[in-house]
mmCIF file of C-alpha atoms in Angstrom:
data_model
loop_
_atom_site.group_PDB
_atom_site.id
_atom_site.type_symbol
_atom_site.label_atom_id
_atom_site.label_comp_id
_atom_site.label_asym_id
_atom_site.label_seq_id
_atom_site.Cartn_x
_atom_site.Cartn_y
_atom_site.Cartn_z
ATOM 1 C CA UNK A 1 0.000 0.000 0.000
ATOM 2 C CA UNK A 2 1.027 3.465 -0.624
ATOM 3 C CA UNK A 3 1.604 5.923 1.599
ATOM 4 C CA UNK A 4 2.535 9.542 1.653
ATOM 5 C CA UNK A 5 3.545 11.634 5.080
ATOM 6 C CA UNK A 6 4.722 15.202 4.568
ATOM 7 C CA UNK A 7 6.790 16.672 7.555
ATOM 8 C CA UNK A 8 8.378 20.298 8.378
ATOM 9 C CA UNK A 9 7.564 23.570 10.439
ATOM 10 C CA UNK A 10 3.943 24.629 10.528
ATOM 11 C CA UNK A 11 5.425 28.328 11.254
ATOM 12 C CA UNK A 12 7.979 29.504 9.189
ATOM 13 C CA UNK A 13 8.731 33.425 8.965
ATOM 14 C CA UNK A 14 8.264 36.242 6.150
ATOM 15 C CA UNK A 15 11.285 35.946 4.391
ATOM 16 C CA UNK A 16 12.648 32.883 5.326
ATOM 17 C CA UNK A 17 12.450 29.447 3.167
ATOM 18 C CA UNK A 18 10.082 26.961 3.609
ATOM 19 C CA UNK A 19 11.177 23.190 3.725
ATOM 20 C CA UNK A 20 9.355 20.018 3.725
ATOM 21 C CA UNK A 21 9.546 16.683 3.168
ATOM 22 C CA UNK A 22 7.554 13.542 1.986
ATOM 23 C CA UNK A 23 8.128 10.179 3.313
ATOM 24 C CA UNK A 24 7.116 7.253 0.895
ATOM 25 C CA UNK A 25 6.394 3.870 2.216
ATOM 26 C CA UNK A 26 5.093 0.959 -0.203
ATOM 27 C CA UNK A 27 6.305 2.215 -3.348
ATOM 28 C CA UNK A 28 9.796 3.087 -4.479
ATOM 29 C CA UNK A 29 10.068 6.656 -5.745
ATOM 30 C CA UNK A 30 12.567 5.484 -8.236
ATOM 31 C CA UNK A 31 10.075 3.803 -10.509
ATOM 32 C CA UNK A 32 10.550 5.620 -13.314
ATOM 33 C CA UNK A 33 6.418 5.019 -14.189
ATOM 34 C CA UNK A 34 5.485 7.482 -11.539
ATOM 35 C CA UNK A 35 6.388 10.808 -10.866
ATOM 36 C CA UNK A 36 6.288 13.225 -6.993
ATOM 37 C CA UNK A 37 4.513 16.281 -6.666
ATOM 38 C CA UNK A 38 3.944 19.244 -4.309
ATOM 39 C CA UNK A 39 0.057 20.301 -4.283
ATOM 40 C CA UNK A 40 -1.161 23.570 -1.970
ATOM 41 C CA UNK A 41 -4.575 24.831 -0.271
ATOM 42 C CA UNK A 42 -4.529 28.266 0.691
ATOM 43 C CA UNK A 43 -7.700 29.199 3.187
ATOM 44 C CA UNK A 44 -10.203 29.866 1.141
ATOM 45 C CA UNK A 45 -9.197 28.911 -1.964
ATOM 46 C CA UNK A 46 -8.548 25.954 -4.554
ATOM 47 C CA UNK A 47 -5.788 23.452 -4.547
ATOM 48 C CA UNK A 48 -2.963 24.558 -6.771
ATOM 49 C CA UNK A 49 -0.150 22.790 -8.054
ATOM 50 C CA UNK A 50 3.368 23.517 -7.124
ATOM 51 C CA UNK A 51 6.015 21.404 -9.325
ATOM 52 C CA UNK A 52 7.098 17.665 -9.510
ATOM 53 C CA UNK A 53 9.688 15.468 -9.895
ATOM 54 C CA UNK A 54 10.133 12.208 -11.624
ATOM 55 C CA UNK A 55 13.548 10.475 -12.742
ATOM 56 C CA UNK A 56 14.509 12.489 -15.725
ATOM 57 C CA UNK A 57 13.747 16.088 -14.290
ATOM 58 C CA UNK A 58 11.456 18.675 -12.332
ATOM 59 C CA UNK A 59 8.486 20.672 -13.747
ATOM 60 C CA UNK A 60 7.407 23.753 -11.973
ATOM 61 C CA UNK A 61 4.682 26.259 -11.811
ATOM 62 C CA UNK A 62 5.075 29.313 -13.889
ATOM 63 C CA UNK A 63 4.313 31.070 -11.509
ATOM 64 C CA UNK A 64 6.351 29.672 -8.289
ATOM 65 C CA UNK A 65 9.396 28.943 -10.274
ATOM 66 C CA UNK A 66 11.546 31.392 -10.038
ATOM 67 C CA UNK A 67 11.240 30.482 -5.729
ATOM 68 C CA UNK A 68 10.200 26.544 -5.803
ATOM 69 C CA UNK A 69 12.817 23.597 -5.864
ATOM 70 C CA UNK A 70 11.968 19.915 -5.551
ATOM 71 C CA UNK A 71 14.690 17.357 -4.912
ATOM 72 C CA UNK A 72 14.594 13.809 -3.795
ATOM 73 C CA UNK A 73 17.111 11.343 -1.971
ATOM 74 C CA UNK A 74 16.516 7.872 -3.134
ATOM 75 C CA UNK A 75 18.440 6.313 -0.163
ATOM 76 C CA UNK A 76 15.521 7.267 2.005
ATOM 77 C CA UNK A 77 12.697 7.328 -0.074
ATOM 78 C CA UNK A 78 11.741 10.960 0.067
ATOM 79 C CA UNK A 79 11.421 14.141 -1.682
ATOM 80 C CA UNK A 80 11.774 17.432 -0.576
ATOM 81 C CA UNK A 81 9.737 21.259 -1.449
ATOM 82 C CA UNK A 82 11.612 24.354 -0.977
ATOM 83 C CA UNK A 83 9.815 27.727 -0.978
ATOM 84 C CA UNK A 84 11.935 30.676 -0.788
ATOM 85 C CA UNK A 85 11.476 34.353 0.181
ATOM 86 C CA UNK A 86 7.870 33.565 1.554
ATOM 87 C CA UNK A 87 5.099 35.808 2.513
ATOM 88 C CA UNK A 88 1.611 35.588 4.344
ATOM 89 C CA UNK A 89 0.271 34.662 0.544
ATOM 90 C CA UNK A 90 2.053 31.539 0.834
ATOM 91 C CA UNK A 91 -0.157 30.368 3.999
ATOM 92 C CA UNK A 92 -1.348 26.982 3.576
ATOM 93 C CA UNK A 93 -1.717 23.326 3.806
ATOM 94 C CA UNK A 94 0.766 21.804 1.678
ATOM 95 C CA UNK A 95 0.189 18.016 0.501
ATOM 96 C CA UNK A 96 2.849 15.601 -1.551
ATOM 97 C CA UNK A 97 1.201 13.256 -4.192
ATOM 98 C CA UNK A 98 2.177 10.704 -6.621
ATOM 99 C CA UNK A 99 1.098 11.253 -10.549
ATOM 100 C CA UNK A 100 1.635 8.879 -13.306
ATOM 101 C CA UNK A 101 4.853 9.810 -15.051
ATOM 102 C CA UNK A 102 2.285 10.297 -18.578
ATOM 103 C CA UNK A 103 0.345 12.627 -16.573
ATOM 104 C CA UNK A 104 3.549 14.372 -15.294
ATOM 105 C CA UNK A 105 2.811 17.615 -17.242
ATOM 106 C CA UNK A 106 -0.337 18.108 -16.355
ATOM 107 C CA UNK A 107 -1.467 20.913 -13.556
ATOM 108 C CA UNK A 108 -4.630 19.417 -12.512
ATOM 109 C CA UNK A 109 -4.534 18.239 -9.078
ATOM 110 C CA UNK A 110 -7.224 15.341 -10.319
ATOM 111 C CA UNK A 111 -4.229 13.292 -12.032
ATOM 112 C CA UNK A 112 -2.838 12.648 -8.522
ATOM 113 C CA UNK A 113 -3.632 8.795 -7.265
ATOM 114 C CA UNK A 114 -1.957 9.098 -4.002
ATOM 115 C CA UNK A 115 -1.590 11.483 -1.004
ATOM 116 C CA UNK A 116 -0.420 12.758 1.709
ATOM 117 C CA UNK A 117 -2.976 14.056 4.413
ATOM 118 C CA UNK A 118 -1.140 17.468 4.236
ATOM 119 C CA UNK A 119 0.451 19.801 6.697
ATOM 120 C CA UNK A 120 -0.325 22.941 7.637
ATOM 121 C CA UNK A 121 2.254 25.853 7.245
ATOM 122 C CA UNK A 122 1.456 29.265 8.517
ATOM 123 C CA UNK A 123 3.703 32.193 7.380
ATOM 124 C CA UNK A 124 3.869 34.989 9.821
ATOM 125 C CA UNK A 125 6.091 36.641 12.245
#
């Protein structure tokens, strides 16, 4: 069975980078047939999609790319977000997902078979 567990500060400070991680149990993430993904809720609003990674590169959102980067360390099974220069705006609950690697340019949050049950991060000083 697979399973997703995101970890990192729920409080992180204007400014500062964000950093999280996902744990993946019951599936290796170096199956190339699947890719990992960073998915966000802000209060209020819709889910939008961050980036991914799968074994032959990293897609990001237009619009978070100049201050998103997704890694992964195979040793442990995880993958990692990094948010940079954050602000208020960037308040919310942040959830890692698996997508099949045909699907990995798509934005729609849909595509995404397995989750985490998110974490909440709270920007603010």
């Amino acid at each position: 069975q697979v399973q997703l567990q995101e970890s990192g500060p729920g409080l992180v400070k204007p400014s500062q980078t964000l950093s999280l991680t996902c744990t993946v149990s019951g599936y290796s993430i170096t199956n190339s047939n699947y890719a990992w993904g960073w998915i966000r809720q802000p209060p209020g609003k819709g889910l939008e999609w961050m980036g991914v990674i799968a074994y032959d590169g990293t897609y990001y959102s237009p619009s978070l790319k100049s201050r998103t980067s997704i890694s992964r360390d195979t040793s442990a099974n995880q993958f990692s977000l990094q948010l940079s220069s954050v602000t208020p705006e960037d308040t919310a609950v942040y959830y890692c997902a698996r997508v099949p690697r045909i699907a990995v340019a798509t934005t729609t949050p849909n595509a995404y078979d397995y989750w985490g049950q998110g974490t909440q991060v709270t920007v603010s000083s």
